[in-house]
Amino acid sequence: MKKAIFLGALFISFASIAQKVNIIPQPNEIKVSNSNKKFELTAATKIYYSGNEHLKKDALYLQSYLQQYYQIKPEVLPTTSKKTEPYIFLQENNTNKQGHTEGAYTMEITKKSIEIASENNTDGVFCGIQTLIQLLPTTTSNIEIPQLSIKDAPRFQYRGMHLDVSRHFFPVSFIKKYIDYLAYHKLNEFHWHLTDDQGWRIEIKKYPKLTSIGAWRNGTLIGRYPGTGNDNKKYGGYYTQEEIKEVVQYAKDRHIDVIPEIEMPGHSSAAIAAYPWLSCFPNEPTAIPKNMISEQSKDELQKGPKKLVQETWGVFDDIFCAGKDSTFMFLDNVIDEVCALFPSKYLHIGGDEAPKTHWAKCPVCQERMKKMGLKDEHELQSWFVQRIEKYVNSKGKTLIGWDEILEGGLAPNAVVMSWRGEAGGIQAAKEKHDVIMTPGNPVYFDHSQTEYEDSITIGGYNPIEKVYAYNPIPKELSQNESHFVLGSQANVWTEYIGNTAKVEYMIFPRMAALSEVLWTELPNKNWENFANRLPAQLNRYKKWGANYSKAFFDLKTEILPTADRNGILWKLTGKTDDSIHIRFLEQDNELVYTEPLLIKTASTPVCTYSVDNQKMELSQSFIFNKATGKNISLEEPASENYPGDGAFTLVNGVVNTKGLGRSKEFLGFDGKDCNAFIDLGEIKSISSVVVHTMSNKGSWIWEPSSVNVTISDDGKNYTPAGQSTNFISNKSTNGIIQVDFNSKNARYIRIDIKNHGTIEDGNPGAGHKAWLFVDEIEVK
């Protein structure tokens, strides 16, 4: 018999899972009977519904699920028939009570019946069906369900998932499956990102070139940016209007709203490739870096200037011209066709990462600014968005935009989708605008969910624990202001997600954590309880044939300072079948892990352990220098999107070797300098400071413009030691700046790492402040 080893909070007893009710998201009120008698669902069970068309669809949905996964097909009947036991009864109770909560439902399960009811809302019964599905066993032949009662309602009305189909295209069959995944998790909003620089994916009949030209690119970057060349394979695809209607109806039958996104004014290279006159400079060729461009595009550009669909990732200067009336005629016509296809009350227009370099040089844009009394290009973008919003409102829709639409003044009725942290959402809510919170940290599901990269990701580290801990209501908002937060969604950008299996891998099981964040009231949330319920959900993913990440079972590592700041502690938590064995590459001995491991010299511990009978291995290399494990502070904290483990990350003995693939080891500073103070504990002789940093211009990350070192004996009076501007690349995008100086004695060291500043024209993110990434600081 195997022995489960308890390592911190993440302890799961597989033996007891079958005896528990494993529902995700956790219902807000549930009472489970002590009776051993259960409801048995068989082919003889009938599904009754209380006489309206959408309840009939809900009943047929449940029947279809049972037939697909359990090979039984209960008869579906209206309640005009006399109910015979055993039965499932779906009903809506329409009362005269004021107010209602969409998605609220009750469930009563006895030995002879299951009754699911909603009050004054049309979504509740369907949400109750999802709860019933989670009560079904995944492994046994007998379908037995415990007796219980549930009274449940969602915390937030907006519970969403996003999917980018521009960078990589996915067929209608998968879009339907994706919608099913949302439904299973009680999510009700599907944000469909249909256009971007790398492809236009929706048929617009008035402008056929959007799909005949704009939906196809001549090749795609190989590997993580800046990559290793171009694959030279024509790539693309699009959805016909009939396919769009099919998807929208499919989602409607699952009580899911489909929100289309048509990017403007930036991220418009694909549209401009189809109709160059939409650009400020239609006769200028599309800029694609020489080491990333396809052979086909090279050949086409040799024949003369041409607009092309982008083949790599990032932000590009081509933008819809804000000075031409013809641009708005085009966009109005596109909006007409989009609104006719999507009944959602929302239309997302992007509005993010819009470079202003072309507008600044464009005479017609400058004339527009003069005519409208606009002081700069930020106000021109605000005017652009407000102009579009008026038209969107005239179609009976509400505009959603990424938080950049705040720049220059917010459109009167717009909903802000806050992605660059929470600041934009906080500002919008304080201005009494509705907000959807979707900060990169922690709800960008294109970010890695494991510390140990198993495939290429765009960067960032959002493990399931971090997703589960998220609260979409920022603490900075008052109770009244918090009402403007409609909810949240997770985003799936697909630069490095090229197939459906990887989409599933990136969303599961984090979608389960998100669903509980958005459904379950805070007092009813508990990580340990969720962790105990999750393996049953993973078994359900298996039953669906879905791919999912097993990072949940990884050993979680933490690097901590010692009390005396002499060395570091390596802490491991997780659930294993038996003991964790640790050996050091530099030594022959082996030990059993019982407590955080003290490390005082450069070394590489290797852990071996097993989870669910699978052998696992984990290793970590530590460097050591005079700063390792010492006290460190920062003048200003890193961005909440790239916080690492705080300032101690910079002296924890770990040097990043994976670039953005393991960005937990980086602190990111958005447009700001990094000013660090290290206390060596005593006066020591030093002659060099090495700053490990990064240059990844496609992601707006630039190497520091300089590193300046000053030293002190008392922590108050500092004298110069040395400075350097020489960035030395040592692996892909990683590199160092080393400051050498004559040997000096000091206890305190101040390291000022200066941000590059504003990104110059011709580079991704031009006009924006650069990111500064710092990994480790060595003192020698």
PDB file of N, CA and C in Angstrom, residues 127-159:
ATOM      1  N   CYS A 127     -27.688  25.924 -15.885  1.00  0.00           N
ATOM      2  CA  CYS A 127     -26.579  25.868 -14.926  1.00  0.00           C
ATOM      3  C   CYS A 127     -26.750  24.688 -13.975  1.00  0.00           C
ATOM      4  N   GLY A 128     -27.992  24.425 -13.581  1.00  0.00           N
ATOM      5  CA  GLY A 128     -28.251  23.270 -12.729  1.00  0.00           C
ATOM      6  C   GLY A 128     -27.925  21.963 -13.419  1.00  0.00           C
ATOM      7  N   ILE A 129     -28.174  21.900 -14.729  1.00  0.00           N
ATOM      8  CA  ILE A 129     -27.825  20.696 -15.495  1.00  0.00           C
ATOM      9  C   ILE A 129     -26.317  20.459 -15.444  1.00  0.00           C
ATOM     10  N   GLN A 130     -25.524  21.528 -15.498  1.00  0.00           N
ATOM     11  CA  GLN A 130     -24.066  21.363 -15.416  1.00  0.00           C
ATOM     12  C   GLN A 130     -23.663  20.792 -14.058  1.00  0.00           C
ATOM     13  N   THR A 131     -24.351  21.222 -13.006  1.00  0.00           N
ATOM     14  CA  THR A 131     -24.095  20.642 -11.682  1.00  0.00           C
ATOM     15  C   THR A 131     -24.439  19.158 -11.673  1.00  0.00           C
ATOM     16  N   LEU A 132     -25.567  18.813 -12.276  1.00  0.00           N
ATOM     17  CA  LEU A 132     -25.965  17.402 -12.346  1.00  0.00           C
ATOM     18  C   LEU A 132     -24.921  16.584 -13.095  1.00  0.00           C
ATOM     19  N   ILE A 133     -24.401  17.116 -14.191  1.00  0.00           N
ATOM     20  CA  ILE A 133     -23.369  16.415 -14.960  1.00  0.00           C
ATOM     21  C   ILE A 133     -22.155  16.118 -14.078  1.00  0.00           C
ATOM     22  N   GLN A 134     -21.801  17.065 -13.210  1.00  0.00           N
ATOM     23  CA  GLN A 134     -20.637  16.848 -12.343  1.00  0.00           C
ATOM     24  C   GLN A 134     -20.915  15.858 -11.218  1.00  0.00           C
ATOM     25  N   LEU A 135     -22.178  15.577 -10.977  1.00  0.00           N
ATOM     26  CA  LEU A 135     -22.515  14.561  -9.979  1.00  0.00           C
ATOM     27  C   LEU A 135     -22.494  13.157 -10.561  1.00  0.00           C
ATOM     28  N   LEU A 136     -22.392  13.060 -11.893  1.00  0.00           N
ATOM     29  CA  LEU A 136     -22.360  11.746 -12.529  1.00  0.00           C
ATOM     30  C   LEU A 136     -20.983  11.121 -12.345  1.00  0.00           C
ATOM     31  N   PRO A 137     -20.902   9.836 -12.077  1.00  0.00           N
ATOM     32  CA  PRO A 137     -19.592   9.177 -11.942  1.00  0.00           C
ATOM     33  C   PRO A 137     -18.878   9.128 -13.292  1.00  0.00           C
ATOM     34  N   THR A 138     -17.566   9.071 -13.253  1.00  0.00           N
ATOM     35  CA  THR A 138     -16.796   9.011 -14.502  1.00  0.00           C
ATOM     36  C   THR A 138     -16.253   7.621 -14.792  1.00  0.00           C
ATOM     37  N   THR A 139     -16.320   6.725 -13.830  1.00  0.00           N
ATOM     38  CA  THR A 139     -15.651   5.428 -14.027  1.00  0.00           C
ATOM     39  C   THR A 139     -16.561   4.222 -13.861  1.00  0.00           C
ATOM     40  N   THR A 140     -17.660   4.334 -13.128  1.00  0.00           N
ATOM     41  CA  THR A 140     -18.481   3.157 -12.853  1.00  0.00           C
ATOM     42  C   THR A 140     -19.571   2.983 -13.896  1.00  0.00           C
ATOM     43  N   SER A 141     -20.083   1.769 -13.996  1.00  0.00           N
ATOM     44  CA  SER A 141     -21.151   1.483 -14.955  1.00  0.00           C
ATOM     45  C   SER A 141     -22.510   1.896 -14.407  1.00  0.00           C
ATOM     46  N   ASN A 142     -22.677   1.867 -13.085  1.00  0.00           N
ATOM     47  CA  ASN A 142     -23.937   2.294 -12.476  1.00  0.00           C
ATOM     48  C   ASN A 142     -23.895   3.795 -12.211  1.00  0.00           C
ATOM     49  N   ILE A 143     -24.936   4.502 -12.666  1.00  0.00           N
ATOM     50  CA  ILE A 143     -24.984   5.949 -12.478  1.00  0.00           C
ATOM     51  C   ILE A 143     -25.810   6.235 -11.233  1.00  0.00           C
ATOM     52  N   GLU A 144     -25.131   6.372 -10.119  1.00  0.00           N
ATOM     53  CA  GLU A 144     -25.792   6.639  -8.849  1.00  0.00           C
ATOM     54  C   GLU A 144     -25.408   8.028  -8.359  1.00  0.00           C
ATOM     55  N   ILE A 145     -26.423   8.775  -7.908  1.00  0.00           N
ATOM     56  CA  ILE A 145     -26.235  10.168  -7.523  1.00  0.00           C
ATOM     57  C   ILE A 145     -26.735  10.349  -6.097  1.00  0.00           C
ATOM     58  N   PRO A 146     -25.943  10.955  -5.221  1.00  0.00           N
ATOM     59  CA  PRO A 146     -26.354  11.096  -3.820  1.00  0.00           C
ATOM     60  C   PRO A 146     -27.550  12.032  -3.659  1.00  0.00           C
ATOM     61  N   GLN A 147     -28.318  11.790  -2.621  1.00  0.00           N
ATOM     62  CA  GLN A 147     -29.427  12.680  -2.296  1.00  0.00           C
ATOM     63  C   GLN A 147     -28.863  13.975  -1.700  1.00  0.00           C
ATOM     64  N   LEU A 148     -29.358  15.104  -2.202  1.00  0.00           N
ATOM     65  CA  LEU A 148     -28.865  16.394  -1.729  1.00  0.00           C
ATOM     66  C   LEU A 148     -29.825  17.501  -2.133  1.00  0.00           C
ATOM     67  N   SER A 149     -29.583  18.679  -1.598  1.00  0.00           N
ATOM     68  CA  SER A 149     -30.308  19.876  -2.026  1.00  0.00           C
ATOM     69  C   SER A 149     -29.308  21.004  -2.219  1.00  0.00           C
ATOM     70  N   ILE A 150     -29.543  21.801  -3.262  1.00  0.00           N
ATOM     71  CA  ILE A 150     -28.648  22.907  -3.604  1.00  0.00           C
ATOM     72  C   ILE A 150     -29.481  24.154  -3.859  1.00  0.00           C
ATOM     73  N   LYS A 151     -29.010  25.277  -3.340  1.00  0.00           N
ATOM     74  CA  LYS A 151     -29.542  26.588  -3.690  1.00  0.00           C
ATOM     75  C   LYS A 151     -28.354  27.426  -4.116  1.00  0.00           C
ATOM     76  N   ASP A 152     -28.356  27.858  -5.365  1.00  0.00           N
ATOM     77  CA  ASP A 152     -27.109  28.368  -5.931  1.00  0.00           C
ATOM     78  C   ASP A 152     -27.370  29.549  -6.854  1.00  0.00           C
ATOM     79  N   ALA A 153     -26.394  30.436  -6.939  1.00  0.00           N
ATOM     80  CA  ALA A 153     -26.451  31.581  -7.856  1.00  0.00           C
ATOM     81  C   ALA A 153     -25.037  32.090  -8.058  1.00  0.00           C
ATOM     82  N   PRO A 154     -24.745  32.680  -9.214  1.00  0.00           N
ATOM     83  CA  PRO A 154     -23.377  33.144  -9.486  1.00  0.00           C
ATOM     84  C   PRO A 154     -23.043  34.449  -8.780  1.00  0.00           C
ATOM     85  N   ARG A 155     -21.764  34.599  -8.450  1.00  0.00           N
ATOM     86  CA  ARG A 155     -21.291  35.852  -7.861  1.00  0.00           C
ATOM     87  C   ARG A 155     -21.280  36.971  -8.904  1.00  0.00           C
ATOM     88  N   PHE A 156     -20.834  36.646 -10.132  1.00  0.00           N
ATOM     89  CA  PHE A 156     -20.739  37.650 -11.195  1.00  0.00           C
ATOM     90  C   PHE A 156     -21.635  37.267 -12.366  1.00  0.00           C
ATOM     91  N   GLN A 157     -22.171  38.277 -13.040  1.00  0.00           N
ATOM     92  CA  GLN A 157     -23.008  38.018 -14.205  1.00  0.00           C
ATOM     93  C   GLN A 157     -22.180  37.821 -15.474  1.00  0.00           C
ATOM     94  N   TYR A 158     -20.986  38.410 -15.533  1.00  0.00           N
ATOM     95  CA  TYR A 158     -20.107  38.225 -16.695  1.00  0.00           C
ATOM     96  C   TYR A 158     -19.033  37.218 -16.314  1.00  0.00           C
ATOM     97  N   ARG A 159     -19.098  36.043 -16.959  1.00  0.00           N
ATOM     98  CA  ARG A 159     -18.145  34.960 -16.670  1.00  0.00           C
ATOM     99  C   ARG A 159     -17.641  34.450 -18.020  1.00  0.00           C
TER     100      ARG A 159
END
